[in-house]
Structure formats: C-alpha cells, structure tokens
Short mmCIF file of C-alpha atoms in Angstrom, two decimals:
data_model
loop_
_atom_site.label_atom_id
_atom_site.label_comp_id
_atom_site.label_asym_id
_atom_site.label_seq_id
_atom_site.Cartn_x
_atom_site.Cartn_y
_atom_site.Cartn_z
CA MET A 1424 -74.27 29.40 -195.70
CA GLU A 1425 -75.13 25.80 -196.47
CA TRP A 1426 -73.12 26.01 -199.69
CA VAL A 1427 -70.13 27.35 -197.77
CA ILE A 1428 -70.30 24.42 -195.36
CA PHE A 1429 -70.72 21.99 -198.27
CA TRP A 1430 -67.69 23.25 -200.18
CA PHE A 1431 -65.64 23.49 -196.98
CA GLY A 1432 -66.45 19.83 -196.32
CA ILE A 1433 -65.44 18.89 -199.86
CA ALA A 1434 -62.15 20.78 -199.54
CA LEU A 1435 -61.42 19.18 -196.17
CA ALA A 1436 -62.14 15.71 -197.55
CA VAL A 1437 -59.79 16.32 -200.49
CA ILE A 1438 -57.02 17.48 -198.15
CA LEU A 1439 -57.43 14.45 -195.87
CA LEU A 1440 -57.49 12.02 -198.79
CA ALA A 1441 -54.43 13.67 -200.34
CA ARG A 1442 -52.58 13.46 -197.03
CA TYR A 1443 -53.53 9.79 -196.62
CA TRP A 1444 -52.25 9.01 -200.12
CA LEU A 1445 -49.05 11.00 -199.72
CA LEU A 1446 -48.22 9.36 -196.39
CA ARG A 1447 -48.65 5.85 -197.79
CA ARG A 1448 -47.32 6.29 -201.31
CA GLU A 1449 -44.17 4.23 -201.78
CA SER A 1450 -41.12 6.15 -202.94
CA LYS A 1451 -38.54 4.98 -205.44
CA PRO A 1452 -35.00 4.38 -204.13
CA ARG A 1453 -32.50 7.03 -205.16
CA SER A 1454 -29.44 4.83 -205.60
CA ALA A 1455 -27.78 1.53 -204.75
CA GLU A 1456 -24.19 0.32 -204.57
CA PRO A 1457 -22.45 -3.05 -205.02
CA PHE A 1458 -22.16 -5.16 -201.89
CA ASP A 1459 -20.38 -8.52 -201.59
CA GLY A 1460 -22.56 -10.21 -199.04
CA VAL A 1461 -25.90 -11.63 -198.04
CA VAL A 1462 -29.16 -10.19 -196.76
CA TYR A 1463 -31.37 -11.59 -193.99
CA GLN A 1464 -34.96 -10.33 -194.10
CA VAL A 1465 -36.17 -9.79 -190.54
CA GLY A 1466 -39.77 -8.66 -190.56
CA SER A 1467 -39.87 -5.34 -192.43
CA ALA A 1468 -36.19 -4.69 -191.68
CA ALA A 1469 -33.06 -6.39 -192.98
CA ILE A 1470 -29.59 -7.39 -191.84
CA VAL A 1471 -26.78 -7.15 -194.38
CA GLU A 1472 -23.56 -9.13 -193.85
CA ARG A 1473 -20.42 -8.68 -195.90
CA GLN A 1474 -18.62 -11.93 -196.65
CA CYS A 1475 -15.47 -12.51 -194.58
CA ASP A 1476 -14.30 -16.01 -193.65
CA SER A 1477 -11.79 -15.26 -190.87
CA PRO A 1478 -12.34 -11.67 -189.74
CA SER A 1479 -10.03 -9.85 -187.35
CA ALA A 1480 -12.98 -7.78 -186.11
CA THR A 1481 -16.74 -7.57 -186.44
CA VAL A 1482 -18.60 -4.28 -186.77
CA ILE A 1483 -22.37 -4.02 -186.46
CA CYS A 1484 -23.77 -0.70 -187.66
CA MET A 1485 -27.09 1.07 -187.28
CA HIS A 1486 -27.81 4.12 -189.41
CA GLY A 1487 -29.81 7.17 -188.39
CA PHE A 1488 -33.19 8.66 -189.25
CA VAL A 1489 -33.79 8.76 -193.05
CA GLU A 1490 -30.25 7.43 -193.61
CA ASN A 1491 -29.12 4.04 -194.85
CA LEU A 1492 -26.26 1.63 -194.34
CA THR A 1493 -24.05 3.28 -196.99
CA TYR A 1494 -23.18 5.79 -194.26
CA PHE A 1495 -20.74 3.15 -192.94
CA THR A 1496 -19.57 1.14 -195.94
CA GLY A 1497 -16.88 3.58 -197.05
CA PHE A 1498 -15.25 3.66 -193.60
CA TYR A 1499 -15.46 -0.03 -192.71
CA ASP A 1500 -14.11 -1.29 -196.03
CA GLN A 1501 -11.17 -3.36 -194.75
CA PRO A 1502 -11.25 -6.88 -196.27
CA ASP A 1503 -10.64 -8.55 -192.88
CA VAL A 1504 -13.53 -6.78 -191.13
CA GLN A 1505 -16.87 -8.53 -190.94
CA LEU A 1506 -19.32 -5.71 -191.61
CA ILE A 1507 -22.90 -6.28 -190.47
CA ALA A 1508 -25.44 -3.51 -190.98
CA VAL A 1509 -29.08 -3.22 -190.01
CA ASN A 1510 -31.37 -1.66 -192.60
CA SER A 1511 -34.19 0.07 -190.75
CA CYS A 1512 -37.78 -1.14 -190.85
CA ALA A 1513 -39.56 -0.22 -194.11
CA TYR A 1514 -36.50 1.46 -195.64
CA HIS A 1515 -35.21 0.75 -199.14
CA LEU A 1516 -32.28 -1.65 -199.28
CA PRO A 1517 -29.47 0.38 -200.94
CA ILE A 1518 -27.51 -2.46 -202.51
CA GLU A 1519 -27.47 -3.82 -206.04
CA SER A 1520 -28.81 -7.33 -206.72
CA PRO A 1521 -29.24 -8.31 -203.04
CA ARG A 1522 -28.74 -12.00 -202.28
CA PHE A 1523 -31.31 -13.03 -199.68
CA VAL A 1524 -30.70 -16.01 -197.42
CA ASP A 1525 -32.80 -17.57 -194.68
CA ALA A 1526 -31.78 -18.57 -191.17
CA ASP A 1527 -33.57 -20.50 -188.45
CA TRP A 1528 -32.74 -17.83 -185.84
CA ILE A 1529 -34.74 -15.09 -187.58
CA LYS A 1530 -37.76 -13.87 -185.62
CA SER A 1531 -40.07 -11.06 -186.66
CA PRO A 1532 -39.95 -8.19 -184.14
CA THR A 1533 -42.93 -7.75 -181.84
CA ALA A 1534 -42.59 -3.97 -181.35
CA PRO A 1535 -44.53 -1.50 -183.55
CA GLU A 1536 -43.05 -0.90 -187.00
CA GLY A 1537 -41.10 2.34 -187.25
CA SER A 1538 -40.21 2.34 -183.56
CA ILE A 1539 -36.74 2.31 -182.00
CA GLU A 1540 -37.73 -0.86 -180.17
CA TYR A 1541 -38.49 -2.67 -183.45
CA ASP A 1542 -35.09 -2.06 -185.00
CA ALA A 1543 -33.37 -2.78 -181.68
CA GLN A 1544 -34.84 -6.29 -181.72
CA VAL A 1545 -33.38 -6.75 -185.20
CA LEU A 1546 -29.95 -5.50 -184.12
CA ASN A 1547 -29.90 -7.93 -181.19
CA GLN A 1548 -30.57 -10.85 -183.53
CA ALA A 1549 -27.56 -9.77 -185.61
CA LEU A 1550 -25.38 -9.38 -182.51
CA GLU A 1551 -26.42 -12.73 -181.05
CA HIS A 1552 -26.02 -14.88 -184.15
CA LEU A 1553 -23.65 -13.39 -186.74
CA PRO A 1554 -20.27 -12.24 -185.30
CA LYS A 1555 -17.36 -14.47 -186.33
CA SER A 1556 -14.63 -12.72 -184.32
CA GLN A 1557 -13.93 -12.05 -180.66
CA ARG A 1558 -13.55 -8.30 -181.21
CA VAL A 1559 -17.00 -6.80 -181.73
CA ARG A 1560 -17.91 -3.15 -182.20
CA VAL A 1561 -21.48 -1.82 -182.37
CA HIS A 1562 -21.66 1.61 -184.02
CA GLY A 1563 -24.84 3.69 -184.06
CA HIS A 1564 -25.28 7.12 -185.64
CA SER A 1565 -27.98 9.62 -184.61
CA ARG A 1566 -31.23 7.62 -184.18
CA GLY A 1567 -28.99 4.57 -184.44
CA GLY A 1568 -27.32 5.63 -181.19
CA ALA A 1569 -30.63 5.47 -179.32
CA LEU A 1570 -31.31 2.17 -181.00
CA VAL A 1571 -28.02 0.70 -179.73
CA LEU A 1572 -28.86 1.85 -176.20
CA GLU A 1573 -32.33 0.33 -176.49
CA ALA A 1574 -30.84 -2.93 -177.77
CA ALA A 1575 -28.48 -2.99 -174.77
CA ARG A 1576 -31.42 -2.36 -172.45
CA GLN A 1577 -33.32 -5.27 -174.02
CA ARG A 1578 -30.36 -7.69 -173.97
CA SER A 1579 -27.58 -6.37 -171.76
CA ASP A 1580 -26.02 -9.85 -171.74
CA LEU A 1581 -25.10 -9.46 -175.41
CA PHE A 1582 -23.13 -6.26 -174.75
CA GLN A 1583 -20.80 -7.47 -171.99
CA GLU A 1584 -17.72 -7.71 -174.24
CA VAL A 1585 -18.81 -5.26 -176.93
CA GLU A 1586 -17.22 -1.91 -177.79
CA VAL A 1587 -19.97 0.65 -178.41
CA ILE A 1588 -19.66 3.84 -180.45
CA LEU A 1589 -22.54 6.30 -180.20
CA GLU A 1590 -21.93 8.96 -182.85
CA ALA A 1591 -23.91 12.23 -182.63
CA PRO A 1592 -26.54 10.10 -180.92
CA VAL A 1593 -30.15 10.56 -179.89
CA LEU A 1594 -29.81 10.30 -176.10
CA PRO A 1595 -32.10 10.18 -173.05
CA GLN A 1596 -33.45 13.60 -172.04
CA ALA A 1597 -31.79 15.27 -175.05
CA ARG A 1598 -33.64 17.03 -177.86
CA PRO A 1599 -33.40 18.05 -181.52
CA VAL A 1600 -32.21 21.52 -182.52
CA SER A 1601 -35.70 22.52 -183.66
CA ALA A 1602 -38.80 21.46 -181.79
CA ILE A 1603 -40.99 19.06 -183.78
CA SER A 1604 -44.63 19.86 -183.14
CA PRO A 1605 -47.59 17.53 -183.75
CA ALA A 1606 -48.70 19.99 -186.45
CA ALA A 1607 -45.35 19.66 -188.24
CA MET A 1608 -45.65 15.88 -188.23
CA TRP A 1609 -49.25 16.13 -189.51
CA PHE A 1610 -48.05 18.11 -192.53
CA MET A 1611 -45.11 15.80 -193.34
CA GLY A 1612 -47.11 14.15 -196.09
CA PHE A 1613 -47.08 17.48 -197.93
CA LEU A 1614 -43.56 18.57 -196.91
CA VAL A 1615 -41.55 15.47 -197.84
CA PRO A 1616 -42.40 15.68 -201.59
CA LEU A 1617 -41.05 19.24 -201.52
CA TRP A 1618 -37.88 18.02 -199.81
CA ARG A 1619 -37.47 15.34 -202.48
CA ARG A 1620 -37.63 17.98 -205.20
CA LYS A 1621 -34.66 19.81 -203.66
CA PRO A 1622 -32.86 17.75 -200.99
CA ILE A 1623 -30.25 20.48 -200.38
CA SER A 1624 -31.69 23.98 -200.21
CA ARG A 1625 -31.05 27.30 -198.52
CA HIS A 1626 -33.57 26.28 -195.84
CA ASN A 1627 -31.66 23.16 -194.72
CA ARG A 1628 -28.10 23.76 -195.99
CA GLY A 1629 -26.73 24.50 -192.51
CA ALA A 1630 -27.68 21.06 -191.20
CA TRP A 1631 -25.35 19.13 -193.48
CA GLY A 1632 -21.93 20.65 -192.83
CA PRO A 1633 -19.26 20.55 -195.58
CA LEU A 1634 -20.46 19.12 -198.89
CA GLU A 1635 -17.29 19.20 -200.98
CA ASP A 1636 -16.95 15.41 -200.78
CA GLU A 1637 -18.98 13.86 -203.61
CA ARG A 1638 -19.88 10.73 -201.65
CA LYS A 1639 -21.21 12.76 -198.75
CA ARG A 1640 -23.20 15.06 -201.05
CA ALA A 1641 -24.77 12.05 -202.77
CA PHE A 1642 -25.59 10.56 -199.37
CA ILE A 1643 -27.33 13.77 -198.22
CA GLU A 1644 -29.22 14.10 -201.50
CA GLY A 1645 -30.58 10.59 -200.99
CA LEU A 1646 -31.96 11.16 -197.48
CA PRO A 1647 -35.59 11.94 -198.39
CA PHE A 1648 -35.75 8.82 -200.59
CA ASN A 1649 -34.50 6.16 -198.15
CA SER A 1650 -37.74 5.50 -196.29
CA ARG A 1651 -40.27 3.55 -198.36
CA ARG A 1652 -43.16 5.72 -197.17
CA THR A 1653 -43.59 9.03 -195.40
CA ASP A 1654 -45.73 7.48 -192.66
CA VAL A 1655 -42.61 5.51 -191.66
CA MET A 1656 -40.75 8.81 -191.17
CA VAL A 1657 -43.60 10.05 -188.96
CA ALA A 1658 -43.48 6.85 -186.90
CA ASN A 1659 -39.68 7.21 -186.57
CA LEU A 1660 -39.99 10.78 -185.30
CA ARG A 1661 -42.75 10.01 -182.81
CA SER A 1662 -40.79 7.06 -181.47
CA MET A 1663 -37.59 9.11 -181.12
CA LEU A 1664 -39.28 11.94 -179.25
CA LEU A 1665 -41.04 9.51 -176.91
CA TRP A 1666 -37.85 7.51 -176.35
CA MET A 1667 -35.83 10.63 -175.43
CA GLU A 1668 -38.53 11.74 -173.04
CA LYS A 1669 -39.19 8.47 -171.23
CA ASN A 1670 -35.62 7.19 -170.80
CA GLU A 1671 -33.16 8.31 -168.13
CA ALA A 1672 -29.41 8.11 -167.63
CA ASP A 1673 -29.61 4.69 -165.98
CA ILE A 1674 -29.89 3.12 -169.45
CA PHE A 1675 -26.14 3.76 -169.88
CA GLY A 1676 -25.57 1.15 -167.18
CA CYS A 1677 -26.33 -1.51 -169.80
CA LEU A 1678 -22.98 -0.75 -171.48
CA THR A 1679 -19.62 -2.00 -170.24
CA HIS A 1680 -17.35 0.22 -172.34
CA GLY A 1681 -17.68 2.59 -175.23
CA ILE A 1682 -17.52 6.17 -176.43
CA ILE A 1683 -20.00 8.92 -177.19
CA ILE A 1684 -18.89 11.28 -179.96
CA VAL A 1685 -20.42 14.77 -179.70
CA PRO A 1686 -19.95 17.11 -182.70
CA GLY A 1687 -19.55 20.77 -181.79
CA LYS A 1688 -21.56 22.12 -184.74
CA ASP A 1689 -24.42 19.65 -184.82
CA ARG A 1690 -27.39 21.39 -186.47
CA VAL A 1691 -29.68 18.36 -186.26
CA LEU A 1692 -29.52 17.47 -182.57
CA ASP A 1693 -29.04 19.98 -179.77
CA VAL A 1694 -25.39 19.92 -178.67
CA GLU A 1695 -25.98 21.20 -175.13
CA SER A 1696 -28.59 18.60 -174.17
CA MET A 1697 -26.62 15.85 -175.94
CA THR A 1698 -23.50 16.78 -173.97
CA THR A 1699 -25.39 16.90 -170.67
CA SER A 1700 -26.84 13.45 -171.29
CA ALA A 1701 -23.47 12.09 -172.43
CA LYS A 1702 -21.77 13.32 -169.26
CA SER A 1703 -24.19 11.25 -167.21
CA ALA A 1704 -22.94 8.22 -169.15
CA ALA A 1705 -19.41 8.88 -167.89
CA ARG A 1706 -20.49 7.60 -164.48
CA HIS A 1707 -21.05 4.22 -166.12
CA GLY A 1708 -17.59 3.99 -167.70
CA VAL A 1709 -18.52 5.44 -171.09
CA SER A 1710 -16.08 8.09 -172.34
CA ILE A 1711 -16.96 11.27 -174.24
CA LEU A 1712 -15.19 12.74 -177.25
CA GLU A 1713 -16.19 16.28 -178.22
CA VAL A 1714 -15.24 17.17 -181.80
CA GLU A 1715 -15.12 20.91 -182.40
CA HIS A 1716 -16.28 22.50 -185.66
CA CYS A 1717 -17.88 19.27 -186.85
CA SER A 1718 -21.35 18.63 -188.24
CA HIS A 1719 -23.83 15.91 -187.30
CA PHE A 1720 -22.13 13.57 -189.79
CA VAL A 1721 -18.88 12.97 -187.94
CA LEU A 1722 -17.88 9.79 -189.76
CA LEU A 1723 -18.06 11.59 -193.11
CA ASP A 1724 -16.41 14.83 -191.92
CA ARG A 1725 -13.81 13.60 -189.39
CA PRO A 1726 -13.16 9.87 -189.80
CA ASP A 1727 -9.78 10.40 -188.13
CA VAL A 1728 -11.36 10.82 -184.66
CA PHE A 1729 -12.76 7.29 -184.51
CA PRO A 1730 -10.94 4.65 -182.45
CA SER A 1731 -8.93 2.14 -184.44
CA LEU A 1732 -10.22 -1.40 -184.77
CA GLY A 1733 -6.67 -2.61 -184.33
CA VAL A 1734 -6.79 -4.75 -187.46
#
C-alpha cells in the first residue's frame, strides 16, 4: 500500500510539473505581415498605429480572444484612414520588423494581466492621445466588444463623440455556446498543444463558418499561436466569464451611439443570450443589426453589413 501511495505521489507530481511548464511555455508566433506604422509598448500590451498624415477618419480596433489585429487590417486598408489597433496583453505582435516608439503619455496598466480591464486601460490611452481626425470609430470583436464597453465604463468622457461597433461581442449577462468549467480551464495546458497540432479539426470545424477564403483560413489556423503563453488564455477566459456575470445592462449607458452586430449562426457565443443583452442596449440609443446565416467572424464573412466610414 505504501508503494502505491508513493508512486501515486510521483505521478501526481509529474502531472503538476508538466502542467506548470505547459502553461508557462512561450509559443512561437505563427505568422506576421507588413505594416507601415509604429508600435507603442504599453505594459505587456501594444498599440499599433498606421501612418496617415491627414486622415479622413480614425478607427481604433480591439481583437477578440486568441485573435490578433490582422482581423481588421484587410478591411480598414484605405490610405486615408488612420488605423490604430490594440494588441492584447502578452500576445505576439503579428507584424514584420515592428518600429517601436516611445511617448510621454504611456502608462502601464494597473489591472491584472490577461484581464479585460487591463486591455481596456490600454485602449483608452490610444483613444485619448492618438486620433488625428474628428471622425472616430472604435470597433471591438468578440472579447474586444466587452473590452470596448469596459473602456467606456472607465472613461465615458472619451466616448462622447465616438461611433462604437460591437461585433459578435461578449456582453453583460450573455454566455458562450459551451459552458467552460473550472476543470476544462485546469486542463488547458494539455489541450492547447493538441489544438496547435491541428487548429481546424472535425471537433471545432463548426465554430469557424466558411473557410474558402484563404486569408480567413490562415487567420483561423493561427488562433492557438497568438497568445504568448497558455496561462494568458486561462486568465482571458476567467476574466471574460467574470465580466459577463458581474456586469449589467446599465454599462451600455456609457455609449452615446453605436451598433451591435449579432451573427445568426454564431457557434462561439450564444446567440440567444447575446441578442437579449443587445436589446437592453437599445434603450440607451445603441442599434442592433442581426445578420442571418453568419458565423462569429462577421467582418471576414459579411464585410458588406458594416456601416461606411464615409471616406
């Protein structure tokens, strides 16, 4: 019996050490693309600004969970649009030969790393200091939608004249399609390496929607590689679940005008609870656009439904 206990203890120690190592092992970035602009390092996050001297409009983007800023670069590619994108805390920067610059307004966030609140503090620094035009849009996808709402809650004064787009967003009192248990998050250190071996499989194929477009397929295949470490993914998930649970519809009151885009075939976030939450935003002057037969990745599947920048 003593030998059984001994070997059980050894096995348990090996499992715990392996999990610790897997959670903290840094991944290699999958890909990067050219970007004509500068990068501001803000704590463990970054703000990327495309060069544009006299822009007709400014767009500030926030990507979703395990995504990166390349989600937006193909859509907002007009030469007279000042594109500003936040790269989430402890995520790989997906641009070639980044040119880092310093600024006296940069302040390291005080919220915990990996949280929605952390990245929201970064977004607000971008919104406060970088726009060069009078027409400003803030566009958040998925987790980025919650982050935009959190940023507006933190600094509602910055959003008074801002157009907000919340695309397939994480919203107050909404939920994911599949429940995420504490046990599932505990095992993520072991599951993410398997996901990296086959990013698109029969087990997750339904979540991605159409994959005929090569750029979208490459984007989806890169998802498990965007976070530097798996423990960052775990922190992201815990923060999202807590944020959805603790926030109520009154947070929409921080916005003056905007639109929530709800895809009809979202297989990542629950459509019913997203729609219910979005309808509560309508009381605060935020409109809702429901896009039938569309996946979670609306910008990649149906770019035609997005409001024009008028540039």
